XYZ file of C-alpha atoms in Angstrom:
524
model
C 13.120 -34.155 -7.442
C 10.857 -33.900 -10.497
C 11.467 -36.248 -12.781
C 12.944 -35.048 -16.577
C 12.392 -36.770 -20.070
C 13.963 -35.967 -23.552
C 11.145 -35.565 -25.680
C 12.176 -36.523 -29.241
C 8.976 -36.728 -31.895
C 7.081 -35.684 -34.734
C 3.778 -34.948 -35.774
C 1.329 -35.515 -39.139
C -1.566 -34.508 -39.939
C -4.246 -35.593 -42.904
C -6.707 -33.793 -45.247
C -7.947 -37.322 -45.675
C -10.331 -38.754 -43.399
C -8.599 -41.697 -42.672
C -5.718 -42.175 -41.652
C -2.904 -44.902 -42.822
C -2.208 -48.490 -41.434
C -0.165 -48.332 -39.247
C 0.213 -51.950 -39.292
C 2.118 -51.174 -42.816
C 5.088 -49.751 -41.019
C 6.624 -53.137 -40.044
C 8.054 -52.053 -43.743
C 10.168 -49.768 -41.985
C 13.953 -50.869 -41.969
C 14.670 -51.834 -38.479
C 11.355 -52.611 -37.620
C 10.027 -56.229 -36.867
C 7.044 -56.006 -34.800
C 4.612 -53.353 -34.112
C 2.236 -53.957 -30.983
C -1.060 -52.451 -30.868
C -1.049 -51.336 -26.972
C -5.395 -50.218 -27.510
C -6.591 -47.046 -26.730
C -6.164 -44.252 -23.789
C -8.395 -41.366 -22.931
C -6.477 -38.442 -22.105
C -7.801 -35.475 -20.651
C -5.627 -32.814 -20.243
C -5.728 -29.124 -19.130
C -2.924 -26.302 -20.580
C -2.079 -23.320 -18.038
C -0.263 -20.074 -19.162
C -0.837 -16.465 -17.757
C -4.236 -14.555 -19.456
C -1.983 -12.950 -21.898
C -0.070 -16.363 -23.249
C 3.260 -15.730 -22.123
C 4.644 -19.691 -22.156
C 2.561 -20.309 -25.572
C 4.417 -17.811 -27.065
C 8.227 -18.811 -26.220
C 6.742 -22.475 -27.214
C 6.584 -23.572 -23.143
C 3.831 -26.019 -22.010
C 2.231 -26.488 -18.639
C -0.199 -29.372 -18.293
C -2.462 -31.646 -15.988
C -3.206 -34.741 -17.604
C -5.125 -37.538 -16.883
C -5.321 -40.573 -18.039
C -2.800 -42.942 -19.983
C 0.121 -44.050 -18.113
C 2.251 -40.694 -17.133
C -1.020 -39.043 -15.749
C 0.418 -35.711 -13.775
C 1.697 -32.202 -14.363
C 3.786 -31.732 -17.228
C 6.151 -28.794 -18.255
C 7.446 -28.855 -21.154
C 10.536 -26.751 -22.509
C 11.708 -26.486 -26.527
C 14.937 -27.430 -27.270
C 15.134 -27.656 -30.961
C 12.719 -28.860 -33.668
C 10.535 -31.567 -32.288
C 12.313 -32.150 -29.183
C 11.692 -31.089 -25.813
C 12.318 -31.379 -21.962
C 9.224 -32.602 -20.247
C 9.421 -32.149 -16.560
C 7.103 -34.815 -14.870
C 5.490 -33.907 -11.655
C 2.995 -36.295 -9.895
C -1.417 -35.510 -10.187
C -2.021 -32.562 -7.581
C -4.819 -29.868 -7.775
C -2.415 -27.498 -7.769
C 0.886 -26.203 -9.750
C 3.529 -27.923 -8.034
C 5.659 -25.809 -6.366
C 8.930 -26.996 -8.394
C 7.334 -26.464 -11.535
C 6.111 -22.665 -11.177
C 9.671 -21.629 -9.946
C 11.061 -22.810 -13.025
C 8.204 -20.263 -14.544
C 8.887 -17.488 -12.618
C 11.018 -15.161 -14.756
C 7.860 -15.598 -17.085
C 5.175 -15.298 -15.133
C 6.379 -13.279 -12.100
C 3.719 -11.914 -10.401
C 1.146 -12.936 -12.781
C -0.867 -16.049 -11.853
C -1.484 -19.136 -14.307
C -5.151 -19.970 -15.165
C -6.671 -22.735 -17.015
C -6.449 -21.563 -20.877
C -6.794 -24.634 -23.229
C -8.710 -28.370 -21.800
C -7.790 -31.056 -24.526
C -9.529 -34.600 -24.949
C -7.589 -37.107 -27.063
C -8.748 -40.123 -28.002
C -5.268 -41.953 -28.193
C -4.835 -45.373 -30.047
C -1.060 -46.316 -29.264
C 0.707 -49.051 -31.881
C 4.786 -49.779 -30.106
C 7.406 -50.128 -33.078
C 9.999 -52.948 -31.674
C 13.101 -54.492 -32.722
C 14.073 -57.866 -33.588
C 14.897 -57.748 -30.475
C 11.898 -56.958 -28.664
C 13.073 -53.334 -27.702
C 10.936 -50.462 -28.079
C 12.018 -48.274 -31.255
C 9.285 -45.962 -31.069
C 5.833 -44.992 -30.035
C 3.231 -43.931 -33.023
C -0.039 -42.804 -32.023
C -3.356 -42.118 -34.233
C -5.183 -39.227 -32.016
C -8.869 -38.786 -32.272
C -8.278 -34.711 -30.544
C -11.024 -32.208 -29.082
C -9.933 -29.022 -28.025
C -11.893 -26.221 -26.131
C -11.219 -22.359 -25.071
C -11.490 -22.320 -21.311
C -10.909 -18.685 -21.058
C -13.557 -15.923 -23.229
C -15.860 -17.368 -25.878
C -16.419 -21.317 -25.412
C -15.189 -21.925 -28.916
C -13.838 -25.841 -29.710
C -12.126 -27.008 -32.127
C -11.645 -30.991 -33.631
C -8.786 -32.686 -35.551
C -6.539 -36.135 -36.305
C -2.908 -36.182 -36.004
C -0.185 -38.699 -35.844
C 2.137 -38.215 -33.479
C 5.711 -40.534 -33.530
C 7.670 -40.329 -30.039
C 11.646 -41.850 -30.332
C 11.674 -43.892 -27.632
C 14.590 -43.410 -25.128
C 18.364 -43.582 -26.206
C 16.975 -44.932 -29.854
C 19.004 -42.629 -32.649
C 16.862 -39.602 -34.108
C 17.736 -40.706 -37.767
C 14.902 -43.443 -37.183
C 12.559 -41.263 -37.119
C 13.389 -40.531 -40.794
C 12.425 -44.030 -41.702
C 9.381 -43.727 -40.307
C 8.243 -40.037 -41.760
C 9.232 -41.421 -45.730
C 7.227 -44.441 -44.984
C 3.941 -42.042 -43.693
C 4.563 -39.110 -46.506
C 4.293 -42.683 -48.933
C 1.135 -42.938 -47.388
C -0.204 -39.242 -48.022
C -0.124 -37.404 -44.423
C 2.321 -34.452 -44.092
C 4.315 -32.558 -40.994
C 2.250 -30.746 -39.250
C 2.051 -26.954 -39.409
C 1.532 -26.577 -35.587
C 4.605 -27.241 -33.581
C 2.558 -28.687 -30.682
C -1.663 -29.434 -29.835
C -1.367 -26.338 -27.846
C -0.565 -24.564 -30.478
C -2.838 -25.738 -32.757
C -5.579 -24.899 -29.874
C -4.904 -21.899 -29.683
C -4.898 -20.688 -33.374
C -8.395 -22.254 -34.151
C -10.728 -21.469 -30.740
C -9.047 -17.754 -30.633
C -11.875 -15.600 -31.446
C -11.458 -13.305 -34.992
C -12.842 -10.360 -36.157
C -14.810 -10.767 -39.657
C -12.613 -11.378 -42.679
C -9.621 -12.833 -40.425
C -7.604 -15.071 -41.850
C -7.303 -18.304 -39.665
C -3.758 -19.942 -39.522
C -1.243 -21.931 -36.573
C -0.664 -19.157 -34.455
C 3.140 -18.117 -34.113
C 5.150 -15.086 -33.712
C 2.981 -12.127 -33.097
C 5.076 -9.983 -35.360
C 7.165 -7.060 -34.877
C 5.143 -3.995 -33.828
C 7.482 -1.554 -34.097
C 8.122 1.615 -32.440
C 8.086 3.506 -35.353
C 6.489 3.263 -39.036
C 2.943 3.273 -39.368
C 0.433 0.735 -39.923
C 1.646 -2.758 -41.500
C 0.454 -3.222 -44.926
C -1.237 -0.385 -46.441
C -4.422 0.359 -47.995
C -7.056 -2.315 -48.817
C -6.265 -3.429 -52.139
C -3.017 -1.558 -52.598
C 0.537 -1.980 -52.448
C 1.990 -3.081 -48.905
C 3.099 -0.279 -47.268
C 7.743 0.190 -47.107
C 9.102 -1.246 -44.221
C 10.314 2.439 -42.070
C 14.073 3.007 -42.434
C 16.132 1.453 -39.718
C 17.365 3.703 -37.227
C 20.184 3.212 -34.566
C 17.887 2.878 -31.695
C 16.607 -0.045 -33.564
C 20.063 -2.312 -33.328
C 20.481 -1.202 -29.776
C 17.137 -1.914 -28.376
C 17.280 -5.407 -30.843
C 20.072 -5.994 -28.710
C 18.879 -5.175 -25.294
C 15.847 -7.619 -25.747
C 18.298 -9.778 -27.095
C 19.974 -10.314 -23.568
C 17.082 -9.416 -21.826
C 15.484 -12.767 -23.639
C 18.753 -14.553 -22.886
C 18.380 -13.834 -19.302
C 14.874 -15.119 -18.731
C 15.186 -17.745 -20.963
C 18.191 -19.069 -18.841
C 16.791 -18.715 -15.592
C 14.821 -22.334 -15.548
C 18.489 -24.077 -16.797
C 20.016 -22.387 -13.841
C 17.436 -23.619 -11.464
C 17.726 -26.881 -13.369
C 21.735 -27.041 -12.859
C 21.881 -27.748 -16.152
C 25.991 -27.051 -17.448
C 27.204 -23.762 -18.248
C 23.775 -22.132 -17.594
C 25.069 -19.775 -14.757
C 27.854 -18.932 -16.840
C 25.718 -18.110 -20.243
C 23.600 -16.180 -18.245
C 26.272 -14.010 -16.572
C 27.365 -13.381 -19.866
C 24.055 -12.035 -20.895
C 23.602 -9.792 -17.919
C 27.204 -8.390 -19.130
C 26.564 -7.927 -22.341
C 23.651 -6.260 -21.216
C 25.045 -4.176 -19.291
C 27.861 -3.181 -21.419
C 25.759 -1.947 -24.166
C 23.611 0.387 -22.012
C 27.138 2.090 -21.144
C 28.348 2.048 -24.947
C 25.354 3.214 -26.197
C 24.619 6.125 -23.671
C 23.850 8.516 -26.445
C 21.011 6.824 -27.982
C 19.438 5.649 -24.222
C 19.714 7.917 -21.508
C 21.853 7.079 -18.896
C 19.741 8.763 -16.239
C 17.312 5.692 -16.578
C 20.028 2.631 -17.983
C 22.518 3.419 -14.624
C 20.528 2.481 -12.294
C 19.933 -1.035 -14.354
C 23.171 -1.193 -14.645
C 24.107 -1.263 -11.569
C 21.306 -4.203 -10.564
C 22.969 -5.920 -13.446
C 26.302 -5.773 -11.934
C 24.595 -7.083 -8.842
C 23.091 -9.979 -10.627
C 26.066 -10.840 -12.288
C 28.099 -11.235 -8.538
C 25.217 -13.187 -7.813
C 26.402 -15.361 -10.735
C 29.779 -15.434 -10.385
C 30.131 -16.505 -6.477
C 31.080 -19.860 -7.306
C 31.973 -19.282 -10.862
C 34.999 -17.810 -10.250
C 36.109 -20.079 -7.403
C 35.377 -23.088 -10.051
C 37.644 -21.567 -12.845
C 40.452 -20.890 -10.756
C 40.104 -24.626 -8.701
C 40.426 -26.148 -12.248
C 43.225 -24.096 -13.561
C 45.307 -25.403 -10.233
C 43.817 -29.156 -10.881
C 44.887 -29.092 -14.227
C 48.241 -27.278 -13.366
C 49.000 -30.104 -10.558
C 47.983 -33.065 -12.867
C 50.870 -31.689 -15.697
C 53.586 -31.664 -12.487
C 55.519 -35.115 -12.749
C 54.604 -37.167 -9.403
C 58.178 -36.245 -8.090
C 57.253 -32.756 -7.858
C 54.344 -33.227 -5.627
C 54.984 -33.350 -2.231
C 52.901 -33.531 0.274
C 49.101 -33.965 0.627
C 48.309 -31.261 -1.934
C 45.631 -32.370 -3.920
C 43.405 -33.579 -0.612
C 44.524 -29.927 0.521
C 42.982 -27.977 -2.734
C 39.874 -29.992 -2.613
C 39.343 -28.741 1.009
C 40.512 -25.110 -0.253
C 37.897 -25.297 -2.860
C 35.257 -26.710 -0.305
C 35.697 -24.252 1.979
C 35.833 -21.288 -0.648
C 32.504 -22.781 -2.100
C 29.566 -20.707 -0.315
C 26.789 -22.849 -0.908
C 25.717 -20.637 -3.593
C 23.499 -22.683 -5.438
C 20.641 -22.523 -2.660
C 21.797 -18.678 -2.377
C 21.485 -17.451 -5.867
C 17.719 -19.595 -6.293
C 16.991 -17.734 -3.493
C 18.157 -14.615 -5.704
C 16.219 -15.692 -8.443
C 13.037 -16.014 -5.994
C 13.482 -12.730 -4.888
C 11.894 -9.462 -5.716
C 14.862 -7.766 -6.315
C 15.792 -9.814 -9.588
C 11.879 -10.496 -10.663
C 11.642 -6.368 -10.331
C 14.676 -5.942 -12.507
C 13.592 -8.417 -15.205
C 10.104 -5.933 -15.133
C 12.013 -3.000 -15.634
C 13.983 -4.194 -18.336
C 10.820 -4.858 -20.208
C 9.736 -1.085 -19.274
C 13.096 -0.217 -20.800
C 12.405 -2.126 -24.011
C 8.728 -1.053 -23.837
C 9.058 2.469 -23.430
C 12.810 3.351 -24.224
C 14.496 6.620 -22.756
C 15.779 7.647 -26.148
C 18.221 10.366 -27.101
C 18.770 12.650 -30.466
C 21.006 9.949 -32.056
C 18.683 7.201 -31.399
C 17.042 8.462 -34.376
C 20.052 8.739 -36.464
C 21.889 7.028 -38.969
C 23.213 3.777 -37.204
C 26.272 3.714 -39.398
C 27.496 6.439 -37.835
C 26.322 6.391 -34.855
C 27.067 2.783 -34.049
C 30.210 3.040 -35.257
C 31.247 6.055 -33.455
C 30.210 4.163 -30.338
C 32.501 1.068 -31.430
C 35.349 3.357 -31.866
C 35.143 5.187 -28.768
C 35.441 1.885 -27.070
C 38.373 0.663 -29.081
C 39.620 3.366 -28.158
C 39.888 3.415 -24.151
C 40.656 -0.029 -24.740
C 43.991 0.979 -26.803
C 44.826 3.465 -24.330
C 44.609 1.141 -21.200
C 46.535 -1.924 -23.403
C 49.515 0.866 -23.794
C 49.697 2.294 -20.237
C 50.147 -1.546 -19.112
C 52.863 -1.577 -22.009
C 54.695 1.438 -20.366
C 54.669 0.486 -16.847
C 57.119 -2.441 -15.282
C 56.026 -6.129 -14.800
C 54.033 -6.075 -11.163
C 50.738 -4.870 -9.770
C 50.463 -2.007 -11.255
C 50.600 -3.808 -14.943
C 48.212 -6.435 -13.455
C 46.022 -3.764 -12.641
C 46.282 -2.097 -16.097
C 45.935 -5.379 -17.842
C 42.452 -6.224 -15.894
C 40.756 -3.084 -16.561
C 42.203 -3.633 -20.423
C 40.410 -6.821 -20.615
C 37.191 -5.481 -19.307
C 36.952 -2.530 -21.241
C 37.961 -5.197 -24.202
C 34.886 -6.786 -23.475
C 32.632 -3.973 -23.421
C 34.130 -2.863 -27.481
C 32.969 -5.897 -28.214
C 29.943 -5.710 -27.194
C 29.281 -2.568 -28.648
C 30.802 -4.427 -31.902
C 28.143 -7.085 -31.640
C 25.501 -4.536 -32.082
C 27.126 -2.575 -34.560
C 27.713 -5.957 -36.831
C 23.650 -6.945 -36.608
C 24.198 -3.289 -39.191
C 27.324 -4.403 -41.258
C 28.839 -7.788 -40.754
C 32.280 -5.914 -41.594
C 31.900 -5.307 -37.809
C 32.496 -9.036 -37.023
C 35.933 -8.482 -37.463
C 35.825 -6.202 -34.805
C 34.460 -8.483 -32.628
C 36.425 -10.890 -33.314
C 39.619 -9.171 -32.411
C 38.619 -8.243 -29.542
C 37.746 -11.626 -28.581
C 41.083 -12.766 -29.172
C 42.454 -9.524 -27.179
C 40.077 -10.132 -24.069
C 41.176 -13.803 -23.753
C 44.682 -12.794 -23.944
C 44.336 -10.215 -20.994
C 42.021 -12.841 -19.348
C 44.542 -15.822 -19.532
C 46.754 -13.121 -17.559
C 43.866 -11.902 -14.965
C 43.579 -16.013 -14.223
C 47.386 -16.473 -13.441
C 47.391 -12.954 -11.450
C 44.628 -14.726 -9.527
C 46.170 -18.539 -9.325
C 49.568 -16.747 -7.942
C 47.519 -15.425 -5.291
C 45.374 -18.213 -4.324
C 48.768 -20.541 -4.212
C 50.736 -17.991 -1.642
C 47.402 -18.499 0.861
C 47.424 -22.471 0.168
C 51.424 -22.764 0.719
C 51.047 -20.336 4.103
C 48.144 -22.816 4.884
C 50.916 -25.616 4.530
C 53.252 -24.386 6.279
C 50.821 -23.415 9.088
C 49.825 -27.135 9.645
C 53.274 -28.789 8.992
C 53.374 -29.785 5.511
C 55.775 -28.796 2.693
C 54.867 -25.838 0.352
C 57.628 -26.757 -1.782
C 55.177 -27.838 -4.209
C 53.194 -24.889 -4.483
C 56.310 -22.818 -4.998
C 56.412 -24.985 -8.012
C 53.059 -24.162 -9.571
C 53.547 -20.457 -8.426
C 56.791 -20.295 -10.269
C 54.821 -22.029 -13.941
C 52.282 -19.147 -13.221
C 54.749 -16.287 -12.867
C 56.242 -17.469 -16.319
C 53.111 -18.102 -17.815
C 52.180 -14.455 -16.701
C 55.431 -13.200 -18.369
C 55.272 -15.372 -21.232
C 51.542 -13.290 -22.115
C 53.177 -9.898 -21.251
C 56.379 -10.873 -23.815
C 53.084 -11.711 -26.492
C 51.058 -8.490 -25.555
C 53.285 -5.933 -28.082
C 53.126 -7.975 -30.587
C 49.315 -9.016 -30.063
C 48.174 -5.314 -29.635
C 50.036 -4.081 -32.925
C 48.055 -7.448 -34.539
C 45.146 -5.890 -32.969
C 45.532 -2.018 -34.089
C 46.061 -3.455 -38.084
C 42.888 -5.166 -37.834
C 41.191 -2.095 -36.905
């Protein structure tokens, strides 16, 4: 398994050319030693696809030499000045493990060699009175050259301070008051990549040079950015409603790929954020069939319904298994009889599909790679409609309402009808057209934050009906496990128990619904 580090640190640069002592920072408080640990030659070479994909969500892939973590590292922002850097050992190759976790960015694309950087690394170790490592500042002599196009180079000095691991981030405030004292400042460029980049990529005559960031917003509309030379910048084009829908869209579609390397990480609640992206997805492509055409956004729809089972195999089995956990743990002991929890844990086991090592192979597969390509084609070249160009107050909002609407209509047929299945049934499809209003709300408030209030009703609606859906689906799950009981011998008195505090939880929502939905309907 690959091995995975916490990257915590900052970087300085100088117009100076020298750079402070860094001797002087046994001033900072906490401080008592700092060990000069000499000088390291690292030599290190950045991949990314020809057109710069992983430099441009801030993603780093590496072979280093040199120093003492020589080997591939991929790095992935997390916030500010801290990253995950995913260690794999010296190989002339990508390691396998580190290009899957690339693959909803590269895809079929391959990585070449873009950026080699030299450093010339002198390494000083800030220690405690204790002996224990605080921090790791560096003084870095760097020389950077284009591998791809023009040979251009470029040279610089940084400081870079790495928190050393489990040491509290607020030391590294200490340490940047003590350098800005001693006349170096943050440095514009998030990373040495970065920096790389912006001064060896070729300009045209006149360019102004700068750290190369977000490419900008080329529009689908409007003309040129900024006008004629000399004059006044040319207005930003009027907003339409295509614009908050398609914002949206790339939205989720961003969530989606951006998620995929935490779900092939296992990282927590990955799977489930992304599910939720492929939803919300996939519910605004339905609300918002008059500005996209449907003839184009069904078919994705439907591979996002796909995707999201692919999600959900084990998602829904781990909800339920800790709604019954929790549910046995508040019984009182003389209520359980029987070997129930060891039978639950082999319910759950056996209900579990091995999905993990199912959906990566999902996530390998062409199916998904060709559905995160057409989603770009979608956001590329959209299939828009006569009210894509129109006014998005109306024509977001008349989208929102038509949704609130179907969901009002479902919420009162499951009001007319007698507790059973067929008000479970009513209820469910309630809750998941209360989902899709408020995803169609979400869009509508990026226009008019008015709309929040929208969303949040419906949020309180949807997890109403949902609390509901889960004890529909615990009642169920409890008859098979007491049958199983009974089968082999044991009691199932204990299950009638929990089946019973589900059925009155289940009534308990229904006796709230009236009251919630009229709630609901003033805040409309």
């Amino acid at each position: 398994m690959a091995d995975t580090k916490r990257e915590i640190e900052r970087k300085y640069e100088s117009d100076e050319s020298g750079l402070p002592d860094l001797f002087d920072l046994t001033e900072v408080a906490g401080v008592a030693t700092v060990v000069d640990k000499g000088v390291a030659e690292l030599d290190a070479v950045y991949y990314d696809t020809p057109d710069e994909r992983l430099a441009s969500a801030g993603i780093t892939l590496r072979r280093r030499t040199g120093g003492h973590d020589a080997g591939w590292h991929l790095k992935f922002p997390i916030a500010s000045g801290v990253r995950d850097e995913i260690r794999e050992p010296l190989s002339d190759t990508v390691p396998r493990a580190l290009a899957a976790l690339l693959r909803s960015r590269v895809r079929d694309t391959g990585l070449v060699p873009l950026v080699r950087i030299r450093s010339s690394r002198d390494v000083r170790d800030l220690l405690d009175a204790d002996g224990a490592l605080l921090a790791e500042v560096s003084v870095d002599a760097v020389h950077a050259e284009r591998l791809t196009g023009a040979p251009l180079g470029t040279r610089w000095s940084e400081i870079e301070v790495e928190l050393a691991d489990g040491r509290d981030p607020a030391f590294l405030d200490k340490v940047d008051k003590k350098l800005r004292k001693a006349g170096v400042r943050v440095s514009a460029a998030p990373s040495k990549l970065a920096r790389a980049l912006s001064e060896t990529t070729p300009r045209e005559a006149g360019a102004t040079k700068g750290v190369k960031g977000d490419k900008g917003d080329k529009g689908r509309k409007g003309g040129k950015a900024g006008g004629k030379a000399g004059g006044k910048k040319a207005p930003e084009p009027e907003r339409v409603a295509a614009d908050y829908v398609l914002a949206y869209v790339a939205a989720q579609r961003d969530a989606i790929v951006g998620l995929d390397p935490a779900v092939r990480r296992g990282l927590p609640d990955s799977v489930h954020s992304m599910r939720v992206a492929t939803r919300r997805l996939r519910g605004s492509l339905r609300s918002y069939a008059k500005v996209l055409d449907r003839t184009f956004t069904d078919p994705i729809g439907h591979e996002l319904k796909w995707l999201a089972g692919e999600l959900g195999i084990d998602r829904d089995q781990e909800v339920l298994t800790e709604r019954l956990t929790a549910a046995l743990d508040d019984l009182p002991r003389t209520l359980v009889v029987g070997p129930v929890r060891n039978r639950l844990r082999t319910w759950s086991g056996a209900h579990s599909s091995g999905s993990r090592r199912r959906l990566i192979a999902v996530l390998d597969g062409t199916r998904y790679l060709d559905l995160l390509n057409v989603l770009d084609a979608l956001i590329a070249e959209p299939p828009l409609l006569k009210a894509a160009q129109g006014d998005p107050e109306k024509v977001l909002a008349k989208a929102v309402r038509r949704q609130v609407g179907r969901v009002s209509t479902l919420v009162a047929q499951a009001l007319d009808v007698p507790s059973g299945t067929e008000r479970d049934l009513a209820m469910h499809e309630a809750r998941k057209k209360a989902k899709r209003a408020r995803y169609a709300a979400e869009v509508a408030a990026d226009f008019d934050a008015r709309f929040t209030a929208q969303v949040r009703a419906m949020k309180s609606l949807q997890t109403l009906l949902g609390d509901h859906q889960d004890s529909v689906m615990a009642r169920e799950a409890l008859r098979g496990l007491a049958a199983q009981a009974q089968g082999a011998g044991e009691s199932s008195f204990t299950y009638g128990v929990l089946y019973g505090r589900e059925e009155r939880r289940a009534a308990e929502i229904e006796a709230a619904l009236p009251d919630a939905y009229e709630r609901w309907c003033e805040s409309r």
